[in-house]
Short mmCIF file of C-alpha atoms in Angstrom, two decimals:
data_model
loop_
_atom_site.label_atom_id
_atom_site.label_comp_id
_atom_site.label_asym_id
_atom_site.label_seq_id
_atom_site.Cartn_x
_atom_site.Cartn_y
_atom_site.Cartn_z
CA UNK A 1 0.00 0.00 0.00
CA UNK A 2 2.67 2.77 0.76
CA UNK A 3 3.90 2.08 -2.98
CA UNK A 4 0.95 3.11 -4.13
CA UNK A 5 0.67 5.78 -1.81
CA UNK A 6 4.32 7.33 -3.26
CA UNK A 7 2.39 7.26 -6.54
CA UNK A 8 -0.20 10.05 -5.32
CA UNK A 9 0.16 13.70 -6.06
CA UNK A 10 1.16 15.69 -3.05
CA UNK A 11 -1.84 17.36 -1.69
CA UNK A 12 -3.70 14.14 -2.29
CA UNK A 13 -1.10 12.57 0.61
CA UNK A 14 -1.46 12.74 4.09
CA UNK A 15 1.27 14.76 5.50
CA UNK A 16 3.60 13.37 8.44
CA UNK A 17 4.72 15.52 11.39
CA UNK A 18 7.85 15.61 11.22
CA UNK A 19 10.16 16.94 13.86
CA UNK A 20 13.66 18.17 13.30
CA UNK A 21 16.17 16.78 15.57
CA UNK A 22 19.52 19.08 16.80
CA UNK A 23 22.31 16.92 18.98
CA UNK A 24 23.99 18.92 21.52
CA UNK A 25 27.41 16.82 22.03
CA UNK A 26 30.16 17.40 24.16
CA UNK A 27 32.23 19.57 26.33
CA UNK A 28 31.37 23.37 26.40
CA UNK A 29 34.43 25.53 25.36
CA UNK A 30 35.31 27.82 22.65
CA UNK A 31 37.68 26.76 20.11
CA UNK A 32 37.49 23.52 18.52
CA UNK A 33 39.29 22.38 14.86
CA UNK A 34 38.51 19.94 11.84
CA UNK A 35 39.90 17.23 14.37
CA UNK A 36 38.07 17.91 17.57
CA UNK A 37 34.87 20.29 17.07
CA UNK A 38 33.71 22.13 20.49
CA UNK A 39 30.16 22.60 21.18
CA UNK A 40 29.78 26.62 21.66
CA UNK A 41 27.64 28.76 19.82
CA UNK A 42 30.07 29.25 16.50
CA UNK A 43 29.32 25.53 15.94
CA UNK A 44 25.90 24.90 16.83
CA UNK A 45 24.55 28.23 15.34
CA UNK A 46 23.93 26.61 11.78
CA UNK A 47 22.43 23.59 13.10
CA UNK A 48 19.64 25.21 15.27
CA UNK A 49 19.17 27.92 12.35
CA UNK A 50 18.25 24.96 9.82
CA UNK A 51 15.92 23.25 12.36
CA UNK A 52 13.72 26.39 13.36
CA UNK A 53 13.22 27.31 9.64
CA UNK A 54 11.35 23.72 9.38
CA UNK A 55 8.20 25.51 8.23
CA UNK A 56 5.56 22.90 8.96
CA UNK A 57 7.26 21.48 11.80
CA UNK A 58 5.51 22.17 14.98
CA UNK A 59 8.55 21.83 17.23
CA UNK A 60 12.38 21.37 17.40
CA UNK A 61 13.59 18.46 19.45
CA UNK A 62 17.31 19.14 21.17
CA UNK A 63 19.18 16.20 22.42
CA UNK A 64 21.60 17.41 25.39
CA UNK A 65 24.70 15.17 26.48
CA UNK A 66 27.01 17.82 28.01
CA UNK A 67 28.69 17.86 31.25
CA UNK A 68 29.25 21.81 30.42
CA UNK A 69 31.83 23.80 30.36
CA UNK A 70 31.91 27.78 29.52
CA UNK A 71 29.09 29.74 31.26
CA UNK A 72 28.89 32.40 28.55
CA UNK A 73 29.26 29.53 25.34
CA UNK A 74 26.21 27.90 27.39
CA UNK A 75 24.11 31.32 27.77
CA UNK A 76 25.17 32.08 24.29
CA UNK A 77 23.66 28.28 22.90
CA UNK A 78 20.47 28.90 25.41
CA UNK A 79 19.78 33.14 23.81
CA UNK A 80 19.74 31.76 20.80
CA UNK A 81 17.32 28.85 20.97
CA UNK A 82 15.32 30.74 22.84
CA UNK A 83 15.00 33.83 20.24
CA UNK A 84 14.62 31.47 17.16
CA UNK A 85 11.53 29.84 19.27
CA UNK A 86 10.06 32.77 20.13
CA UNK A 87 10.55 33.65 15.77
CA UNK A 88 9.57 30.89 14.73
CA UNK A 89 6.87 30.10 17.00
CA UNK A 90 7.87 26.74 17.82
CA UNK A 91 7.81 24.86 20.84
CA UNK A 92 11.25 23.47 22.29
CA UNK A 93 11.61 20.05 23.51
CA UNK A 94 14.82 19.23 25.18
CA UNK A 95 15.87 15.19 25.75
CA UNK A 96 18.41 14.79 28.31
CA UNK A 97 20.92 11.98 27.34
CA UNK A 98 23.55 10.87 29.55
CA UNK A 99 23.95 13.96 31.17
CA UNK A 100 22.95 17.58 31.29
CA UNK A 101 25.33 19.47 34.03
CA UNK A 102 25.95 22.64 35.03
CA UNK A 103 26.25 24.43 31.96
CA UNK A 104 24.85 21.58 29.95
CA UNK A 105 21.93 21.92 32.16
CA UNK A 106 21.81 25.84 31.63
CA UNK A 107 21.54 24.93 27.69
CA UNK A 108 18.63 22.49 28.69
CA UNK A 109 16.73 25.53 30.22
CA UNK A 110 15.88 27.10 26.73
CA UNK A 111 13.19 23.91 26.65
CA UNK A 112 9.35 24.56 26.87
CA UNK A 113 10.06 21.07 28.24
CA UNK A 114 12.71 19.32 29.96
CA UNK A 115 12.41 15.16 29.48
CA UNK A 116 15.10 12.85 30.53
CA UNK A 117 15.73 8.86 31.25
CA UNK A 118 15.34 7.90 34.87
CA UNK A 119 19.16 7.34 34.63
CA UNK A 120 20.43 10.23 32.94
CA UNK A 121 22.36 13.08 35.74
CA UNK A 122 21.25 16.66 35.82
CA UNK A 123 21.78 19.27 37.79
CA UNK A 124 25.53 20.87 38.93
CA UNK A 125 23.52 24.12 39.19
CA UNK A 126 26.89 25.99 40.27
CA UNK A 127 30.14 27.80 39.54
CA UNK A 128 33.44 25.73 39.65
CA UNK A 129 37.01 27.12 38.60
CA UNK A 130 40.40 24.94 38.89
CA UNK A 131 44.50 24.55 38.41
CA UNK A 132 47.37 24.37 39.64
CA UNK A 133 50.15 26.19 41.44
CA UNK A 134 54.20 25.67 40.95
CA UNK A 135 55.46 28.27 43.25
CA UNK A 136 58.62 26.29 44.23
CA UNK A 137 59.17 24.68 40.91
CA UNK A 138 61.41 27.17 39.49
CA UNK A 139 63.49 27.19 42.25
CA UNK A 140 64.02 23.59 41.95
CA UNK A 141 64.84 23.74 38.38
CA UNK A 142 67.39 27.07 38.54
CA UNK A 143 64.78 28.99 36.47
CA UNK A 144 64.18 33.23 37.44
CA UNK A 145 60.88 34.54 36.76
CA UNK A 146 60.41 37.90 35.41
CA UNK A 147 57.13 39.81 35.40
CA UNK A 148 57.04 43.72 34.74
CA UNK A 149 53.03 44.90 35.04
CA UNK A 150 51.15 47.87 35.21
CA UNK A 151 48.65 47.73 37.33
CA UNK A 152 48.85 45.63 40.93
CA UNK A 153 46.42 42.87 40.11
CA UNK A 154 47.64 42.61 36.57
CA UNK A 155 49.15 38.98 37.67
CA UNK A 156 46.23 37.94 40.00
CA UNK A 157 46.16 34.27 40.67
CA UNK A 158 49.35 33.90 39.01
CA UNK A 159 50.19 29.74 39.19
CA UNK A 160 53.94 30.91 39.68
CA UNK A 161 53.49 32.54 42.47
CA UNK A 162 52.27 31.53 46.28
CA UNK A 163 48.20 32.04 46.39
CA UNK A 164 46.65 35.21 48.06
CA UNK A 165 43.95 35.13 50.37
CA UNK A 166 42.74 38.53 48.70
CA UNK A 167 43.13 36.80 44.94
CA UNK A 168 40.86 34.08 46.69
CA UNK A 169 38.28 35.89 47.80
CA UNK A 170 38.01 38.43 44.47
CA UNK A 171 37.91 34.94 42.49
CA UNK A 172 35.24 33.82 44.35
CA UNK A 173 33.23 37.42 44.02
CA UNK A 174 33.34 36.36 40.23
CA UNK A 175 31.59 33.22 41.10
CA UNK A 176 29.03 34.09 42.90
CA UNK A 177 27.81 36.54 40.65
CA UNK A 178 28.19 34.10 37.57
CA UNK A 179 26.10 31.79 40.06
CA UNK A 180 23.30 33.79 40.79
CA UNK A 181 22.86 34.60 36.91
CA UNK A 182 22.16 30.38 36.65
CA UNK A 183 20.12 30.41 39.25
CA UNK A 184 18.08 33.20 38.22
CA UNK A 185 17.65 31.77 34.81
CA UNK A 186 16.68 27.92 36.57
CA UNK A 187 13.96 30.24 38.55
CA UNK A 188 13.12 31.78 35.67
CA UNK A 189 12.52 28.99 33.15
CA UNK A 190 10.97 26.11 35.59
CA UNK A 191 9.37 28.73 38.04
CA UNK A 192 6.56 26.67 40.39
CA UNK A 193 7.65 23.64 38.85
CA UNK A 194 10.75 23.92 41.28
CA UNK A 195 10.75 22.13 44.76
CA UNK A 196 11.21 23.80 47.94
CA UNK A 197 14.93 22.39 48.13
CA UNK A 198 17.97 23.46 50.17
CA UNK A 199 20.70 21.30 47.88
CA UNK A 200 18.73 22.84 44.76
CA UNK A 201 21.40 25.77 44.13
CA UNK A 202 24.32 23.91 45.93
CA UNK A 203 26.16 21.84 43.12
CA UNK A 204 24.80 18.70 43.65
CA UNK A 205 23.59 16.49 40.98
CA UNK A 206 21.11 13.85 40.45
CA UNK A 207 19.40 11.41 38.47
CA UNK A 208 16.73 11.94 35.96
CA UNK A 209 14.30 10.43 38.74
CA UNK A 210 15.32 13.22 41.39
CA UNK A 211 15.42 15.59 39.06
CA UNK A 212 11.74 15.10 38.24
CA UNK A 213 10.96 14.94 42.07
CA UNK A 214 12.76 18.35 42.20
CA UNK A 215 11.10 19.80 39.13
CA UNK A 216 14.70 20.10 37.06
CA UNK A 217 12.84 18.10 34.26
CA UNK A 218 8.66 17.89 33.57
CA UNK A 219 9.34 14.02 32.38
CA UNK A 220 10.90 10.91 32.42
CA UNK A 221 11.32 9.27 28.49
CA UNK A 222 12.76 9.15 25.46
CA UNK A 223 12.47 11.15 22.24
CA UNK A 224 10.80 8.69 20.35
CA UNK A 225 8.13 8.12 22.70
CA UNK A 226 7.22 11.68 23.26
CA UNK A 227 7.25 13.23 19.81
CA UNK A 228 4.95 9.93 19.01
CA UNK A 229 2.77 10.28 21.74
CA UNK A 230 2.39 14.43 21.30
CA UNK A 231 2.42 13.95 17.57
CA UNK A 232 1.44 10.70 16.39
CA UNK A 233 2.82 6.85 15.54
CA UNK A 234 2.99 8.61 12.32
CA UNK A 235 5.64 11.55 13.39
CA UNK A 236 9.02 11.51 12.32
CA UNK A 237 12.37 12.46 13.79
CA UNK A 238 14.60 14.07 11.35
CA UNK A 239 18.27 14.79 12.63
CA UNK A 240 19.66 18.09 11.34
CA UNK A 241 23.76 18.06 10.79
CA UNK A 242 26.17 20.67 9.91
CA UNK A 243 27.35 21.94 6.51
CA UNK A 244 29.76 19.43 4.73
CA UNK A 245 32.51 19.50 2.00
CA UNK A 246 32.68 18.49 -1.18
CA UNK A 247 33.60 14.65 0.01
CA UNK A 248 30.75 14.81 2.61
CA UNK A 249 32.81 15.51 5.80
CA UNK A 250 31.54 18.04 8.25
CA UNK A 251 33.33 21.31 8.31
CA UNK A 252 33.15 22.68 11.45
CA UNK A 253 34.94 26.21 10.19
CA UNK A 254 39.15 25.86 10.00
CA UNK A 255 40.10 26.28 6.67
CA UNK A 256 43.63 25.28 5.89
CA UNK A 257 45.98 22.33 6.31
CA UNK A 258 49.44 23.81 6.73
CA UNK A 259 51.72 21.66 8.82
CA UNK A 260 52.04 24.41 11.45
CA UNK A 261 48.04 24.39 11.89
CA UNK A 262 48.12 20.80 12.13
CA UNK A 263 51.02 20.75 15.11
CA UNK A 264 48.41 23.07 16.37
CA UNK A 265 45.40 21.98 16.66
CA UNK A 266 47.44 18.69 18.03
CA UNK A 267 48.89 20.51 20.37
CA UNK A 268 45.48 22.40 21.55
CA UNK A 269 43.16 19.55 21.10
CA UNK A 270 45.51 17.29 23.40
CA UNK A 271 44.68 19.89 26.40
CA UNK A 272 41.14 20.05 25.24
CA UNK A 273 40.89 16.73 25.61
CA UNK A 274 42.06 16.64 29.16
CA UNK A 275 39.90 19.22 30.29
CA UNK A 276 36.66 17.32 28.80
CA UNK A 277 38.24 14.04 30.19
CA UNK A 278 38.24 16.10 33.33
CA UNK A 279 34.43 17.28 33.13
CA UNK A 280 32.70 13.89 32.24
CA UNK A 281 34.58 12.20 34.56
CA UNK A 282 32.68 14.09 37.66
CA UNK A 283 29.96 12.60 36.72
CA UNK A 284 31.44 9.09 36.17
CA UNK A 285 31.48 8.70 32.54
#
């Protein structure tokens, strides 16, 4: 029968919903190169810009799997999902994979609604900043450091140098104002739908199950199973990529091979690497 059905003029077929799917992968940080692409705004932009122009499609499904990253990239990702729903007028439907953290999380808040799988983690709803300090490595290896500023905190926090308690507290300053900008937008976005929880704001995370108890998510499922049952059987889920080159490999925007890019973006994506190793392994993945 669904030969026959190909055979009918258009307007004569009945049309299937179909959804447009955008995968939200990764570590949040700026950056990123033909050998490692970073999730941040630069690289997602397209992507979201393609689904919300999905005339007849009623709403744009986002998968998150983030265990975030970059506060700003993740405001930056959130802004603009949130303007393109509110041009498009579409409804946003965020799926929580393994994890949505911290600024992962953040990016889930641009959802009308928030669904995850009992065992996915959300949460992190904080501010965290790390490294390390070598003040008596120098010495050890002969080596004189010379710093000529202008300006007294122009080397605040300087890893070379023994830590301050006034560099510790002005650090910390930064974070809680970066902090209470998440939790404004968490209060903002899920509103009632929050619990009356002390450990809400604090860091902690949880699993999808919790997070529904605390009202960090409206539902437990997957994609499939929601679109169906708020569209149809018949609805269909229709992943949108990024643009690709002539051989069909995605570009994520570095032009150029030299040999000195390539040492590069070795070089970069190596400490990339260990600073996303370093995020998803918080949360024990």
């Amino acid at each position: 029968m669904e030969r026959f059905k190909s055979l009918l003029p258009a307007r004569f077929r009945k049309k299937k919903t179909v959804i447009p799917v955008v995968r939200l992968e990764g570590a949040i940080m700026t950056g990123g190169s033909k050998f490692k692409p970073a999730l941040n705004l630069a690289s997602v932009a397209p992507m979201l810009e393609k689904a919300f122009s999905k005339k007849d499609a009623p709403a744009v499904a986002i998968a998150i799997n983030s265990p975030g990253g970059s506060p700003v990239q993740s405001r930056l990702i959130f802004e603009r999902i949130r303007a393109l729903a509110d041009e498009k007028k579409k409804t946003v439907l965020v799926f929580v994979e393994d994890v949505a953290a911290s600024g992962g999380y953040m990016i889930a808040l641009a959802g009308d609604e928030i669904h995850a799988d009992p065992t996915s983690i959300v949460g992190s709803i904080g501010v965290v900043s790390g490294g390390f300090g070598f003040p008596e490595m120098l010495k050890k290896i002969g080596v004189e450091r010379r710093v000529y500023t202008a300006g007294e905190n122009k080397v605040i926090l300087d890893p070379f140098q023994p830590e301050k308690e006034s560099d510790i507290e002005y650090l910390k300053s930064l974070q809680v104002e970066i902090h209470q900008v998440f939790i404004d937008m968490v209060k903002s976005r899920r509103g009632a739908r929050l619990a009356d929880d002390s450990t809400l704001f604090s860091g902690l995370f949880w699993t999808g199950i919790k997070g529904f108890e605390l009202g960090l998510v409206d539902g437990l499922g997957h994609m499939r199973q929601i679109v169906r049952e708020r569209y149809g059987k018949e609805a269909k889920l229709e992943l949108v990529t990024g643009a690709r080159d002539f051989f069909g490999r995605r570009t994520p925007g570095v032009s150029g091979l030299s040999a000195e890019r390539i040492a590069a973006a070795a070089a970069t994506g190596l400490a990339e690497t260990v600073e996303e190793r370093a995020l998803w392994s918080r949360f024990g993945l």
